[in-house]
Coordinates of C-alpha atoms and ligand atoms in Angstrom, one line a residue:
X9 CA -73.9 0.7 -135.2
X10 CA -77.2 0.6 -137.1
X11 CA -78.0 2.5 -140.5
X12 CA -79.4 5.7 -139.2
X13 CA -83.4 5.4 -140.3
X14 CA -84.3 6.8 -143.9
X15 CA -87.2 9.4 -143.8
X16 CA -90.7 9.6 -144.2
X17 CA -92.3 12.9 -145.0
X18 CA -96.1 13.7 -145.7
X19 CA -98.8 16.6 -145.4
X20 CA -102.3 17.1 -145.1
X21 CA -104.2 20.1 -145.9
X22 CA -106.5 21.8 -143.1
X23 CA -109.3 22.3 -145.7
X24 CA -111.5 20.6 -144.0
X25 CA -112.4 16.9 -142.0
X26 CA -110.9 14.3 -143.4
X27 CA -113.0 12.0 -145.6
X28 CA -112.7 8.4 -145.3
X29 CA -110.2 8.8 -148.4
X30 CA -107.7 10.8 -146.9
X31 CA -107.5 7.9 -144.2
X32 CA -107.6 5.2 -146.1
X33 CA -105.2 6.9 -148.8
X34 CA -103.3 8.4 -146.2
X35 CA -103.3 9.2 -142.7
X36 CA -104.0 5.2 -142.0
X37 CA -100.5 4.1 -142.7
X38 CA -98.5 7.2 -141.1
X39 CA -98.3 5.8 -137.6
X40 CA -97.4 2.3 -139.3
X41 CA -93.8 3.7 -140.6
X42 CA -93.4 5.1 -137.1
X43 CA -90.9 2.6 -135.8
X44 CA -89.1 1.2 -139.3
X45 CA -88.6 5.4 -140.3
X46 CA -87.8 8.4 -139.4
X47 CA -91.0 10.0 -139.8
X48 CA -92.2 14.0 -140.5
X49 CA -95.8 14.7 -140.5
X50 CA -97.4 18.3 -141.6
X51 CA -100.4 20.3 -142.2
X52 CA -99.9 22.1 -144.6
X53 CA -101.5 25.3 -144.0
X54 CA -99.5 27.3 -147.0
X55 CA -100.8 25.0 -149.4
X56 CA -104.5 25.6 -148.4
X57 CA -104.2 29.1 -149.1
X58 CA -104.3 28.0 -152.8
X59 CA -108.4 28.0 -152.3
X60 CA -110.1 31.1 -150.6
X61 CA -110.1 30.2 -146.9
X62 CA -112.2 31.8 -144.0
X63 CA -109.2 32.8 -142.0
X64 CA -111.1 32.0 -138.5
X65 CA -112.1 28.7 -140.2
X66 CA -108.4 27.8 -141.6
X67 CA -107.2 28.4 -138.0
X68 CA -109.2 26.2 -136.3
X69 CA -109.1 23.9 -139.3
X70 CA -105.2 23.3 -138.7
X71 CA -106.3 22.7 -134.8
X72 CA -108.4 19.8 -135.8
X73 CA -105.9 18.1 -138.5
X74 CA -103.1 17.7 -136.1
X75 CA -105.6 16.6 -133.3
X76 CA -106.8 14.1 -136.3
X77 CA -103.3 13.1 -137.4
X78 CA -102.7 12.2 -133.6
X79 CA -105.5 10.6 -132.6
X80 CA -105.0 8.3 -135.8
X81 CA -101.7 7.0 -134.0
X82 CA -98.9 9.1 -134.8
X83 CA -97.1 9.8 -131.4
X84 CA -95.1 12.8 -131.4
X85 CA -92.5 10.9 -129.1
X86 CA -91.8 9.0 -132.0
X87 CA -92.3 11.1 -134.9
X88 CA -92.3 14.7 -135.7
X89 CA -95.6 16.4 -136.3
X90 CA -96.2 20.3 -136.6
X91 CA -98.1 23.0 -138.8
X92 CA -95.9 24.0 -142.3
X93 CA -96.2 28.1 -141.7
X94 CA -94.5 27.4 -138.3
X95 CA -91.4 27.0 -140.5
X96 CA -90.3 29.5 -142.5
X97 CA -88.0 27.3 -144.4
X98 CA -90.2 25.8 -146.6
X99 CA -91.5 28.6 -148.3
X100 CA -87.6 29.9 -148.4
X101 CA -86.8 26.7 -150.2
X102 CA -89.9 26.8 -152.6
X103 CA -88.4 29.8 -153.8
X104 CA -85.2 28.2 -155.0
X105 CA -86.9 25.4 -156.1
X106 CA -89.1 27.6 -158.1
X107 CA -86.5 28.3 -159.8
X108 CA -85.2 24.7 -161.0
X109 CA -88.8 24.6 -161.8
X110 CA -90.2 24.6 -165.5
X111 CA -93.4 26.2 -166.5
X112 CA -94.2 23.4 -168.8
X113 CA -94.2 20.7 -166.0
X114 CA -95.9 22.5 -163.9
X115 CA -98.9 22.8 -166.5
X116 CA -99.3 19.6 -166.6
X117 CA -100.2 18.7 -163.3
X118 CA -103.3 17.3 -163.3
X119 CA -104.4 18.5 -160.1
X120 CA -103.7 21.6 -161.5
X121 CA -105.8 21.1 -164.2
X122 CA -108.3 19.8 -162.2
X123 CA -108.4 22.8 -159.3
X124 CA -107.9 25.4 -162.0
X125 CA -111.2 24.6 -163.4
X126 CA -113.0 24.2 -160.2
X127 CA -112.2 27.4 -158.9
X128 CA -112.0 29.3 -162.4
X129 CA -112.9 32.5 -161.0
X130 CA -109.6 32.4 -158.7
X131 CA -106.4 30.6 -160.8
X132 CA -103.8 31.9 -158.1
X133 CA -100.2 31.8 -159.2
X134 CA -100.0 29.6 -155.8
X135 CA -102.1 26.7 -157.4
X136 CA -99.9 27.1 -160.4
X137 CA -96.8 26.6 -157.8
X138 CA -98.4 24.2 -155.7
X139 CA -96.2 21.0 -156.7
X140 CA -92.8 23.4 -155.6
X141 CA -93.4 24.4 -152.5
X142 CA -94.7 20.4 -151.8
X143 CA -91.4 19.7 -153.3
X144 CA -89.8 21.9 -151.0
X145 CA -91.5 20.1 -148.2
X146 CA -90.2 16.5 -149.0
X147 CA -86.6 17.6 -149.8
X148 CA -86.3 20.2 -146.7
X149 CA -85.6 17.3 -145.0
X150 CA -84.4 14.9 -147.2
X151 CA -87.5 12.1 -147.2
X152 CA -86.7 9.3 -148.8
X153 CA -90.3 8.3 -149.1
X154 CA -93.6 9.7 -148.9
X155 CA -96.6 7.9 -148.1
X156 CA -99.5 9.5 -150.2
X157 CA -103.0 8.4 -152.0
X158 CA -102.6 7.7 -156.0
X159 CA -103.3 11.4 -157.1
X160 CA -100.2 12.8 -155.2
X161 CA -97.7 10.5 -157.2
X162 CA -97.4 12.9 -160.1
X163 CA -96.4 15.4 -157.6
X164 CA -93.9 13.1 -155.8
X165 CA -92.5 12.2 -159.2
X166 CA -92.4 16.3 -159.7
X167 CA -90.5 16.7 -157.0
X168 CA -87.8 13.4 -157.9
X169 CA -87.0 15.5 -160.9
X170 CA -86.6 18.8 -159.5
X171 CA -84.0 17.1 -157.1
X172 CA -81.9 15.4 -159.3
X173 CA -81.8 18.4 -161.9
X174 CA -80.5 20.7 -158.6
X175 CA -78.5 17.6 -157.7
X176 CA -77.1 18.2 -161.4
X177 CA -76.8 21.8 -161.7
X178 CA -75.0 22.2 -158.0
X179 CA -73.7 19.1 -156.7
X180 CA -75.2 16.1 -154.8
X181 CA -77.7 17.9 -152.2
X182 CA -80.7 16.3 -152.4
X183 CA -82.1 12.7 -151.5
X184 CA -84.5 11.3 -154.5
X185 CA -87.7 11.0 -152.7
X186 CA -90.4 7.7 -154.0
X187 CA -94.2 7.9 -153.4
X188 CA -95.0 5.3 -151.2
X189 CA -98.7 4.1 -152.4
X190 CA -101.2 1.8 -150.9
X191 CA -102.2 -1.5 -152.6
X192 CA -105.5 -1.7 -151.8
X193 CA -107.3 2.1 -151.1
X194 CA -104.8 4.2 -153.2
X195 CA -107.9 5.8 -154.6
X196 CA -111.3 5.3 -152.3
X197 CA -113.9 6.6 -154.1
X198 CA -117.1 8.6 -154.4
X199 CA -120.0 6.7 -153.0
X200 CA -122.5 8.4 -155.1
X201 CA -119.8 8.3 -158.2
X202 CA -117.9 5.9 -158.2
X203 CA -115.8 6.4 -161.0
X204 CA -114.5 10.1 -159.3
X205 CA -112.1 9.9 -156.6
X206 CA -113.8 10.6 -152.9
X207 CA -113.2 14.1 -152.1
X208 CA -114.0 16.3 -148.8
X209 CA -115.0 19.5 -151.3
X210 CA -117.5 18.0 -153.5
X211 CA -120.7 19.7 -153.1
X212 CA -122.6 16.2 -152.4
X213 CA -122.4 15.6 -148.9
X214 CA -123.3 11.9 -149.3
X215 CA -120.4 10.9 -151.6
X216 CA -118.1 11.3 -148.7
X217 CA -117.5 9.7 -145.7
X218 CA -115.7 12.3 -143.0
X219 CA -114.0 10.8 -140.3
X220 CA -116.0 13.0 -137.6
X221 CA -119.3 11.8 -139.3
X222 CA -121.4 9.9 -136.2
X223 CA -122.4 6.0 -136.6
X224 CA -125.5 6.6 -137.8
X225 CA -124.5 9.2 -140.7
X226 CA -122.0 6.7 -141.8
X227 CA -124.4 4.0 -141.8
X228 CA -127.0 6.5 -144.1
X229 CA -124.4 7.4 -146.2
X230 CA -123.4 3.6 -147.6
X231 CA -126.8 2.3 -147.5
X232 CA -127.4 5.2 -150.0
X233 CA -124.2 4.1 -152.0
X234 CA -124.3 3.8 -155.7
X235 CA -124.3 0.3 -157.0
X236 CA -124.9 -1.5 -159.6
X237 CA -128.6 -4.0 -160.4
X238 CA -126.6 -7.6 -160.5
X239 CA -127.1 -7.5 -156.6
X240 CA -123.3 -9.9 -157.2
X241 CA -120.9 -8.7 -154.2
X242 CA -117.6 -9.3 -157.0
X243 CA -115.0 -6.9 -157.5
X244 CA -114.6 -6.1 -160.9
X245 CA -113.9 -2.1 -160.9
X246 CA -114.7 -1.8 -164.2
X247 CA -118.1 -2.8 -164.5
X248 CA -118.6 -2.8 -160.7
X249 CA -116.9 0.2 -159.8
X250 CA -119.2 1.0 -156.8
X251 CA -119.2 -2.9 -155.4
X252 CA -115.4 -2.8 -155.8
X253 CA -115.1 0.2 -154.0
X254 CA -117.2 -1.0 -151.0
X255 CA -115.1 -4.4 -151.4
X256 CA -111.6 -2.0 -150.8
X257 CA -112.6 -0.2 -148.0
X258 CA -114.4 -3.3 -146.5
X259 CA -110.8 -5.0 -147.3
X260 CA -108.5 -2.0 -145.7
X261 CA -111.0 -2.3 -142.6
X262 CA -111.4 -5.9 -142.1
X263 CA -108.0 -7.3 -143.4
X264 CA -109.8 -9.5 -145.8
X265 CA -109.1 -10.4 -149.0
X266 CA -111.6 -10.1 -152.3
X267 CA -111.8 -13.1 -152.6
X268 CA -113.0 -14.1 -149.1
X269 CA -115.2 -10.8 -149.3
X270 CA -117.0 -12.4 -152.3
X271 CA -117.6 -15.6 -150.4
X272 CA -118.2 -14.0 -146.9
X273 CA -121.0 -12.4 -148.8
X274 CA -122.2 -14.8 -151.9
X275 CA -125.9 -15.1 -151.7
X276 CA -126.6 -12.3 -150.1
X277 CA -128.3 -8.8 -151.0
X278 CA -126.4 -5.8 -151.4
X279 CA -128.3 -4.6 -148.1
X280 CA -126.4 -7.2 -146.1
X281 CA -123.2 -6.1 -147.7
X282 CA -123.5 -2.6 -147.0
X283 CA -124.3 -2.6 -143.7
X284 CA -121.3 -5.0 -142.9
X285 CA -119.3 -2.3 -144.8
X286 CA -120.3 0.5 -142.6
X287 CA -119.9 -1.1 -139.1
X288 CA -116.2 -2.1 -140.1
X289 CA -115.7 1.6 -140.9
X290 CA -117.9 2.6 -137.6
X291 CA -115.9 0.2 -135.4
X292 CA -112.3 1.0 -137.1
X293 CA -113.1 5.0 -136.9
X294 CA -115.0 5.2 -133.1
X295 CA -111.3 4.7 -131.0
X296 CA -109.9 7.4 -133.0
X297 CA -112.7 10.0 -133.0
X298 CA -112.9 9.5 -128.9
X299 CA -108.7 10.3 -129.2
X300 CA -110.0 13.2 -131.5
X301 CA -112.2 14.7 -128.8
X302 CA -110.1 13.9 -126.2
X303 CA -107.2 15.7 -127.7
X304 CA -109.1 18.4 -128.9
X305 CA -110.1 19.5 -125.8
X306 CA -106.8 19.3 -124.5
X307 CA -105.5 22.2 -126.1
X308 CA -102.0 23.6 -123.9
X309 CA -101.2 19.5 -124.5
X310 CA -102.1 19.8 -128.7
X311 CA -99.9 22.9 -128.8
X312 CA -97.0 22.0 -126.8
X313 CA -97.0 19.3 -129.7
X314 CA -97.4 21.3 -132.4
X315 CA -94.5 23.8 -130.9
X316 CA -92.0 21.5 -130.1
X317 CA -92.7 19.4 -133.6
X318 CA -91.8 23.0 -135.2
X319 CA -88.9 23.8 -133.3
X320 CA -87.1 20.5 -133.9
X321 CA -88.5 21.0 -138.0
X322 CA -86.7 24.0 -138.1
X323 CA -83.7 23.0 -136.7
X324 CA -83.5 20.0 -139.1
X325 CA -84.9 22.6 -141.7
X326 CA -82.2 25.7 -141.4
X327 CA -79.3 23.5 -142.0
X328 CA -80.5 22.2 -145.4
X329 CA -81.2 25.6 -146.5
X330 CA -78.0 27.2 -145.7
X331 CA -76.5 24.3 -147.4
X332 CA -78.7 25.0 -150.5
X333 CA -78.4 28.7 -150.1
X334 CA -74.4 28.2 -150.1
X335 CA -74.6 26.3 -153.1
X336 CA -76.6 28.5 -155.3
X337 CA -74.1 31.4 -154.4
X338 CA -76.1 33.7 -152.0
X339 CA -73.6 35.5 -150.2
X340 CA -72.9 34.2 -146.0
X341 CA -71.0 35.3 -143.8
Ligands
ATP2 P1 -109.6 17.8 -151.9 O1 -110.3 16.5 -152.2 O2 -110.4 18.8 -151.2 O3 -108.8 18.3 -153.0 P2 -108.1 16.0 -150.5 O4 -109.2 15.3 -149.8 O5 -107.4 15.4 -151.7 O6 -108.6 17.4 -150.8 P3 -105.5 16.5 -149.3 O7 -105.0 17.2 -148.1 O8 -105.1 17.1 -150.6 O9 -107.0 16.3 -149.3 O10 -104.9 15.0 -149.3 C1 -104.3 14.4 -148.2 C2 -103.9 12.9 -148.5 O11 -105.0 12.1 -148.7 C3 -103.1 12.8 -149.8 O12 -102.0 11.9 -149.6 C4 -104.0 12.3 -150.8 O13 -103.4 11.5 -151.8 C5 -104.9 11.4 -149.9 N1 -106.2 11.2 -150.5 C6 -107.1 12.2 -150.8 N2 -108.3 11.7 -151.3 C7 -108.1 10.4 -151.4 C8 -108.9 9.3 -151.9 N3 -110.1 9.5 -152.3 N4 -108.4 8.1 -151.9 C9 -107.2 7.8 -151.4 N5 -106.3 8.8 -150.9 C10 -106.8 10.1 -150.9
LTN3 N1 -100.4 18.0 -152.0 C1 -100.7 17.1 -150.9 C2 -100.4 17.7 -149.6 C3 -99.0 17.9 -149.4 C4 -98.0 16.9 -149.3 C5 -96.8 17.5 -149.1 C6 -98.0 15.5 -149.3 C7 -98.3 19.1 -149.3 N2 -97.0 18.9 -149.1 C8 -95.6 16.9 -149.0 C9 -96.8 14.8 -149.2 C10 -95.6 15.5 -149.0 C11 -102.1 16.7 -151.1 O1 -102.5 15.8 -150.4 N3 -102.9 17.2 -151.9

């Protein structure tokens, strides 16, 4: 008989459409581990609540991610796909977890950092805990991997070390889980700064490319990319972060190399460049944004998804908790 499949876990916040980062970073690969893994996929509602949310907004918000998350290839035949607060497990395990959890490591999250000062006027004891009930996620079902952009490895690691101290205080429970990273488009970023990572909530609507933004917007927004005056298509991200960073998506898009890039496009203006940058994007993203509309509209078939993802989850979910509620002494009968 074969080795049953290790498994993939990974989540998406409903915060908002998803920029041209989360795909590349993310969302791009998940349908790619389909058939070597056994693959979970969530949106992760609970850990949006960490920002203030327009209830009506989050709702529909969660809609559109899993309509996203399917129309980018994931096929719920194959893998599991559902919405976190549709299984109360996780947030049952976060608790334990919470408490195999140090105050000092979860200071120095960056993200943490990072949000924290953003949103200064709302530090929420749930963006403090954000890493645990992520961990919680990932070892609920016992992911080996989880396929994430650069800035979640911290959290991965987070969660790796929360697992094998509860894997050393109780007995083997827990499966180590690894980040699982990109090469190339780990960390796609801004087009109007190139040295900040692209993000959906930065206030410049230019910087980011959503994948629900029409041809023409996307071809707007990298003509009006930051560059560089050298008018040199090379990729060199330290004194050419804004080139380079047209030169990885260009790559994750086309499945070209720099180095072809650079010859593909030696002589030639940066206008020329661009332009071939934003119809690989346009041509990769129009398939999946007709899927997107396609599914979105087809909303008994989204939720019978999005149900029968949960139900399976929670299955898989309850008997890894009783397990862990067994071994930490909560009374059962
Ligand atoms: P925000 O920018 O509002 O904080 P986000 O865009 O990072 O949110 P998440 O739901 O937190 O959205 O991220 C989903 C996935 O996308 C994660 O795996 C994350 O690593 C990846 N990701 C996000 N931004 C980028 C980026 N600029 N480049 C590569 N991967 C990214
Ligand atoms: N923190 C992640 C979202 C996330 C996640 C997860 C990713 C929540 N739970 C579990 C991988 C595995 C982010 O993208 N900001």
């Amino acid at each position: 008989m074969d080795a049953p499949k290790k498994r993939v876990f990974s989540g998406i916040q409903p915060t908002g459409a998803f920029t041209l980062g989360n795909y590349i970073g993310a969302v791009r690969n998940w349908p790619l581990l389909q058939d070597e893994y056994d693959c979970i996929y969530c949106v992760v509602d609970q850990h949006a609540l960490t920002i203030r949310q327009v209830p009506a907004e989050l709702r529909k918000r969660s809609y559109e991610a899993a309509a996203m998350l399917l129309a980018s290839g994931i096929d719920p035949q194959k893998s599991l796909v559902f919405i976190q607060s549709h299984v109360p497990q996780h947030s049952q395990l976060a608790w334990v977890l919470s408490c195999n959890a140090q105050y000092g490591e979860l200071g120095r999250m960056t993200q943490f950092k990072d949000k924290s000062s953003k949103h200064a006027d709302n530090i929420n004891t749930g963006l403090f805990t954000y890493p645990v009930l992520m961990a919680a996620d990932i070892m609920l079902y016992n992911a080996h991997y989880v396929p994430v952009g650069g800035d979640q490895k911290q959290h991965v690691e987070l969660a790796r070390d929360i697992a094998q101290r509860f894997n050393g205080a109780y007995s083997e429970t827990f499966v180590l889980p690894q980040p699982m990273i990109p090469k190339v488009g780990a960390r796609v970023m801004s087009l109007q700064e190139p040295t900040k990572k692209m993000s959906k909530s930065d206030a410049n609507e230019k910087s980011f490319v959503l994948m629900t933004d029409s041809a023409d917007v996307i071809m707007k927004k990298f003509k009006s990319a930051v560059t560089d005056s050298d008018g040199v298509v090379r990729y060199d991200v330290e004194n050419k972060p804004g080139i380079s960073n047209l030169m990885g998506i260009y790559s994750v898009m086309t499945g070209k190399g720099f180095e072809e890039i650079e010859k593909e496009f030696d002589g030639q203006g940066y206008g020329t460049f661009k332009t071939a940058v934003a119809e690989s994007v346009i041509d990769t993203l129009r398939p999946v944004q007709d899927e997107y509309n396609r599914i979105l509209a087809d909303k008994p078939y989204l939720e019978g998804v999005l149900k029968d993802g949960a139900e399976k989850a929670r299955y898989q979910a309850n008997k890894l908790l009783s397990k862990v509620y067994r071994k930490v002494g909560f009374a059962q009968f």
